[in-house]
PDB file of N, CA and C in Angstrom:
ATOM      1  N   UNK W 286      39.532  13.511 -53.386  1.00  0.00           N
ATOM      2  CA  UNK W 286      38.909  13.595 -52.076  1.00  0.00           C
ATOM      3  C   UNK W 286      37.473  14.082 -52.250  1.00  0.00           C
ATOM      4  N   UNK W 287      36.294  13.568 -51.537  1.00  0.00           N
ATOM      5  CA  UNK W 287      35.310  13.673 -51.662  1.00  0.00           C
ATOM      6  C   UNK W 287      35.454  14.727 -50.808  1.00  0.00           C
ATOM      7  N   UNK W 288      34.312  16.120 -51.175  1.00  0.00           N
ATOM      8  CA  UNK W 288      33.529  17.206 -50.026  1.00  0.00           C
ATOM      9  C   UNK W 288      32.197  17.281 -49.798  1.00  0.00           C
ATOM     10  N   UNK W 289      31.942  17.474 -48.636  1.00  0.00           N
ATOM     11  CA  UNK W 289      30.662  17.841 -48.189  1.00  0.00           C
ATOM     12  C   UNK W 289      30.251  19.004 -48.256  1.00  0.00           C
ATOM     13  N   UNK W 290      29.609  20.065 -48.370  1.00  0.00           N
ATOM     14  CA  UNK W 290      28.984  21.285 -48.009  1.00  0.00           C
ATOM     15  C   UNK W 290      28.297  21.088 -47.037  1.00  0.00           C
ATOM     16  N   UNK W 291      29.129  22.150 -45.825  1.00  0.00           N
ATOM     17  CA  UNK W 291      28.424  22.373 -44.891  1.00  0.00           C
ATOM     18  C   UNK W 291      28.682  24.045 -44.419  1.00  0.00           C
ATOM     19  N   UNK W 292      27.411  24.258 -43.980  1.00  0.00           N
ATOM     20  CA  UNK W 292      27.235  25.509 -43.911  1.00  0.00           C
ATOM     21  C   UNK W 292      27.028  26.155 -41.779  1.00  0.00           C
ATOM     22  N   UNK W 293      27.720  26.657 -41.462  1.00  0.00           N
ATOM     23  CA  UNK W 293      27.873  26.853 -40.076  1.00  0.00           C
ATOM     24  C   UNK W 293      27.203  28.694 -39.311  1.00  0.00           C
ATOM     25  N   UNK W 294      26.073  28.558 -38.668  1.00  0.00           N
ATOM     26  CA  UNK W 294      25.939  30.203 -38.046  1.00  0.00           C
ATOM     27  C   UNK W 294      26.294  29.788 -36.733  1.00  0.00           C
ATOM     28  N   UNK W 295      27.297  30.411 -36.331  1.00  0.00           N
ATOM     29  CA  UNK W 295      27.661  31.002 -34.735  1.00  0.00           C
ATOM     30  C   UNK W 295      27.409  31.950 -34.539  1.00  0.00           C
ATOM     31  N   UNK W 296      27.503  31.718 -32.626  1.00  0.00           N
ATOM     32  CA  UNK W 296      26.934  33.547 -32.291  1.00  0.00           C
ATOM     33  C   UNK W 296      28.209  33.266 -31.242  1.00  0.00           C
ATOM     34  N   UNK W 297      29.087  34.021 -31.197  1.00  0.00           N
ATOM     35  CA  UNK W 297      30.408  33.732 -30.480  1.00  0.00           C
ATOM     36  C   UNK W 297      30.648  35.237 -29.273  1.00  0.00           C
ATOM     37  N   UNK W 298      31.673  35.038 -28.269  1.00  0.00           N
ATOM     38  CA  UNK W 298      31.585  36.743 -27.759  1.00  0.00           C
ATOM     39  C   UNK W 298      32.624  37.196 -27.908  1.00  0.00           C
ATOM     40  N   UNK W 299      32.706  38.656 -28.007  1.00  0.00           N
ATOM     41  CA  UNK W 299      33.321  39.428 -28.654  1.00  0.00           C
ATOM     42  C   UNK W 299      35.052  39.569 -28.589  1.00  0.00           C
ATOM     43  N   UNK W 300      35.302  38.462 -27.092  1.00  0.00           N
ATOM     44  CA  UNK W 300      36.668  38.447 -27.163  1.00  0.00           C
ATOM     45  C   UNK W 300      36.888  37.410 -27.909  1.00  0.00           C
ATOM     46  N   UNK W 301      36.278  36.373 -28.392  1.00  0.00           N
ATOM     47  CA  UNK W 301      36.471  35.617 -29.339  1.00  0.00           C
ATOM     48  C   UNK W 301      36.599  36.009 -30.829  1.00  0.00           C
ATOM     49  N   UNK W 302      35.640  36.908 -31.226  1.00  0.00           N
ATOM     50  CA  UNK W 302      35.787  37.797 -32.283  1.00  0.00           C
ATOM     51  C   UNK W 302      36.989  38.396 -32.545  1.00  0.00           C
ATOM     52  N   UNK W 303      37.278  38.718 -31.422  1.00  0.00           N
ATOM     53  CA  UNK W 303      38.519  39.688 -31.602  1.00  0.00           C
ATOM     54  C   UNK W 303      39.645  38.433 -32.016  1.00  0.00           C
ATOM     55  N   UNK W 304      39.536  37.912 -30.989  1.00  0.00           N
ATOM     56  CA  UNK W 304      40.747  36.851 -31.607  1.00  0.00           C
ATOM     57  C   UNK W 304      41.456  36.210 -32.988  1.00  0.00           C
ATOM     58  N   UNK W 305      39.797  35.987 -33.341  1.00  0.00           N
ATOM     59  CA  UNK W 305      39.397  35.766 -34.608  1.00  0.00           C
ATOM     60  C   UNK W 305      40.084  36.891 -35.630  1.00  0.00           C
ATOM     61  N   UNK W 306      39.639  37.782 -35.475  1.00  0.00           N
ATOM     62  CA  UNK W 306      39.918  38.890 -36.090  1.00  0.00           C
ATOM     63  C   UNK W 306      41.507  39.141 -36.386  1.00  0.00           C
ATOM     64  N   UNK W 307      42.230  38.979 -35.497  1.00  0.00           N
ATOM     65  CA  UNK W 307      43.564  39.728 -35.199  1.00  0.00           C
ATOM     66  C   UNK W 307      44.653  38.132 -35.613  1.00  0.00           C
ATOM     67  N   UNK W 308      43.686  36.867 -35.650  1.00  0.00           N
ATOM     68  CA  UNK W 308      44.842  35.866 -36.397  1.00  0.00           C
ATOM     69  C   UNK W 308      44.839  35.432 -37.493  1.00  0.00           C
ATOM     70  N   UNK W 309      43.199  36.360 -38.066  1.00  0.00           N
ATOM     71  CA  UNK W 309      43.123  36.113 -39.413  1.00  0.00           C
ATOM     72  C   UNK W 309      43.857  36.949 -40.241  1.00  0.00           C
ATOM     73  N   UNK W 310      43.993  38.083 -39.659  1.00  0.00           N
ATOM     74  CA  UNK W 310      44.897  39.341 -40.474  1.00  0.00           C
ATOM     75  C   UNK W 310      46.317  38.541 -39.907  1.00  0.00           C
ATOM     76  N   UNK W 311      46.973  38.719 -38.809  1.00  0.00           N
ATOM     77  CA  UNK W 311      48.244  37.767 -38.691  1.00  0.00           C
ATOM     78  C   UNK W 311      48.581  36.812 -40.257  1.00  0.00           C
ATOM     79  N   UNK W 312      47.568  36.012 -40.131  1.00  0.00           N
ATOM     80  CA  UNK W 312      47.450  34.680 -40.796  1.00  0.00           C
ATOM     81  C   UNK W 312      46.932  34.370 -42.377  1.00  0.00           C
ATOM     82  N   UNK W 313      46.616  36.033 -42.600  1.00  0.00           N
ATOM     83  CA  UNK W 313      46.091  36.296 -44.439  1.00  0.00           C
ATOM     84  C   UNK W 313      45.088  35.473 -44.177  1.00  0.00           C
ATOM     85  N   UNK W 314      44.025  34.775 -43.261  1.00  0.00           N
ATOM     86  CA  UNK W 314      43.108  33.745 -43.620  1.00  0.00           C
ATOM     87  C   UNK W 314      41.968  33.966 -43.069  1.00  0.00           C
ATOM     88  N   UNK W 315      40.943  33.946 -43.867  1.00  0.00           N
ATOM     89  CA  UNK W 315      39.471  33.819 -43.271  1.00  0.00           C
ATOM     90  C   UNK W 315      39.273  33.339 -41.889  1.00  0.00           C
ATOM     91  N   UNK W 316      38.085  33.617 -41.531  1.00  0.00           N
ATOM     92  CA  UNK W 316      37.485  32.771 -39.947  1.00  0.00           C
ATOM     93  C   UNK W 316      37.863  31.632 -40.311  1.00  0.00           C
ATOM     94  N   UNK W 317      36.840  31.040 -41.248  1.00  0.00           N
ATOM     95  CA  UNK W 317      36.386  29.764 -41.789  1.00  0.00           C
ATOM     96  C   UNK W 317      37.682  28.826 -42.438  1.00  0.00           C
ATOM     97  N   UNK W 318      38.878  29.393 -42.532  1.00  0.00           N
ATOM     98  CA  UNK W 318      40.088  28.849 -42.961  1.00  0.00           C
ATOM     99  C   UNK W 318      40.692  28.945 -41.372  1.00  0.00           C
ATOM    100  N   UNK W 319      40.357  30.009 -40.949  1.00  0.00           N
ATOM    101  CA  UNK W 319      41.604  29.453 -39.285  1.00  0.00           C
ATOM    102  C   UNK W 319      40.948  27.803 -38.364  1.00  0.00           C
ATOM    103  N   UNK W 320      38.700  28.337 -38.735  1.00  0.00           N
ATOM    104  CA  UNK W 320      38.293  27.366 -37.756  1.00  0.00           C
ATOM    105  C   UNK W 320      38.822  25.913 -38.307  1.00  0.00           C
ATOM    106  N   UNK W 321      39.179  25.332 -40.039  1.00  0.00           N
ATOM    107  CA  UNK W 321      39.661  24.389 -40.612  1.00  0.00           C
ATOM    108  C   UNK W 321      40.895  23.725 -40.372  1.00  0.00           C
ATOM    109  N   UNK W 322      41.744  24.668 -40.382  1.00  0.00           N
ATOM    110  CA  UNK W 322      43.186  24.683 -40.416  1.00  0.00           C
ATOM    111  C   UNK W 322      43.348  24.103 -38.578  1.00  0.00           C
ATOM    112  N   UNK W 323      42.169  24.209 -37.782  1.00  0.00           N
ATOM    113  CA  UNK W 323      42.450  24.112 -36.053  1.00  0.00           C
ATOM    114  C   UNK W 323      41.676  22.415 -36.041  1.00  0.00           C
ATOM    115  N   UNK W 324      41.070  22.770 -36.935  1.00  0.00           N
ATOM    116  CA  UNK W 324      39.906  21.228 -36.732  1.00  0.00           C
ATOM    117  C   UNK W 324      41.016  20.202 -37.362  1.00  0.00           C
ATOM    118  N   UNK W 325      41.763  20.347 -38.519  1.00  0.00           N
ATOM    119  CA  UNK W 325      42.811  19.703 -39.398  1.00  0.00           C
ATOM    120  C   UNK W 325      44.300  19.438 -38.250  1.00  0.00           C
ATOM    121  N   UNK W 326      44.600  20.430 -37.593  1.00  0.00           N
ATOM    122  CA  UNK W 326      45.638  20.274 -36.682  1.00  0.00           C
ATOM    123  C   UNK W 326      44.994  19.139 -35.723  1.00  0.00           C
ATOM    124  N   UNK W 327      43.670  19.504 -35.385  1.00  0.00           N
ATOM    125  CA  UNK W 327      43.702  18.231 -33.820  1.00  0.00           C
ATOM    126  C   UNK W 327      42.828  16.936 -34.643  1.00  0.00           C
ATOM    127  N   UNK W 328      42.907  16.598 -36.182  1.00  0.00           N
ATOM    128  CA  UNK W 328      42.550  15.410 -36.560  1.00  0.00           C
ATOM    129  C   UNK W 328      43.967  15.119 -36.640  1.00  0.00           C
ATOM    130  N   UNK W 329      45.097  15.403 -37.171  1.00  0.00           N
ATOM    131  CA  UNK W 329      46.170  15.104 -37.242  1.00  0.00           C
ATOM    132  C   UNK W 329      46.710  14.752 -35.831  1.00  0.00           C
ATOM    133  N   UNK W 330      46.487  15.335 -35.341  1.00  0.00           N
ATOM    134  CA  UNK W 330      46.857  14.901 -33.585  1.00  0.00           C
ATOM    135  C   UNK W 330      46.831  13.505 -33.219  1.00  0.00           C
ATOM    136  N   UNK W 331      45.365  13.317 -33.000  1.00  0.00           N
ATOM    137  CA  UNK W 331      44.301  12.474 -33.349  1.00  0.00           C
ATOM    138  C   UNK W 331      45.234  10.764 -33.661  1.00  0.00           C
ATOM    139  N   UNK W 332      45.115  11.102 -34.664  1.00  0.00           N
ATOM    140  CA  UNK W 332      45.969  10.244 -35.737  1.00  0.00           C
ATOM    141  C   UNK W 332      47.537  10.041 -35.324  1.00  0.00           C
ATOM    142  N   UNK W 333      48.332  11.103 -34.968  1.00  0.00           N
ATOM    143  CA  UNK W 333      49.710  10.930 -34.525  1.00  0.00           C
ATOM    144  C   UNK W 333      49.640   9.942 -33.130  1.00  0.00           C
ATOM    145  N   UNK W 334      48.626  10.148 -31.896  1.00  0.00           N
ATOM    146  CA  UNK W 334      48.255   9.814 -31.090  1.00  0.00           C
ATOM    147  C   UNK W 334      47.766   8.228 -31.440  1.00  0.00           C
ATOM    148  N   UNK W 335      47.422   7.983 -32.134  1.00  0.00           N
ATOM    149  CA  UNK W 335      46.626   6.282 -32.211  1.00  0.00           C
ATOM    150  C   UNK W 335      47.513   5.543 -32.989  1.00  0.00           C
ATOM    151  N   UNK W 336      48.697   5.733 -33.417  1.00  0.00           N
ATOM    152  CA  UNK W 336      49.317   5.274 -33.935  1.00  0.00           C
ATOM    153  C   UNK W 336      50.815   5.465 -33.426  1.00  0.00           C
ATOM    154  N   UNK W 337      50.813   6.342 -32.303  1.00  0.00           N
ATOM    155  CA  UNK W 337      52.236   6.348 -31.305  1.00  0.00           C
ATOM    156  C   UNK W 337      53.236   6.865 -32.200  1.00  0.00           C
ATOM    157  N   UNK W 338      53.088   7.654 -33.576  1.00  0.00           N
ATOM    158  CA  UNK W 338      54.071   8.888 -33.869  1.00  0.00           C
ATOM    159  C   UNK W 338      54.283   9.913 -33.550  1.00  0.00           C
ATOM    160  N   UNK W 339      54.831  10.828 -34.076  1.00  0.00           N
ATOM    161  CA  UNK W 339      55.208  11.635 -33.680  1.00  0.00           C
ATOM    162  C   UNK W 339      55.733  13.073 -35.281  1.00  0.00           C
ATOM    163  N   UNK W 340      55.782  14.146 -35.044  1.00  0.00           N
ATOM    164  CA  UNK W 340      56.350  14.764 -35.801  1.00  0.00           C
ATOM    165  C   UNK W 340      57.621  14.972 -35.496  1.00  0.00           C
TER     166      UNK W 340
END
C-alpha cells in the first residue's frame, strides 16, 4: 500500500479535547489513531453502502 505524509494543525474546543482525551486513554490510542480509525470506519461505510452489503 502506497502512503502519503500528511501533516494536520487543528484548533478544536475544549469539549472536544476532552473527548479526545478520555477515548484515547479508553482506547490505548493516540488523537491521530482515533481521528484514522473514524475516517477508516466511514470509508468502509462508504463502500458497504455502494455496493448494498452489509456486515
Amino acid at each position: 500500500m502506497e502512503t502519503i505524509h500528511l501533516r494536520v494543525d487543528l484548533r478544536i474546543p475544549q469539549d472536544m479535547y476532552d473527548f479526545l482525551s478520555e477515548e484515547s486513554k479508553l482506547k490505548k490510542m493516540s488523537f491521530e489513531g482515533l481521528i484514522l480509525r473514524y475516517i477508516q470506519e466511514r470509508m468502509e461505510q462508504q463502500r458497504r453502502d455502494a455496493t448494498g452489503t452489509s456486515e
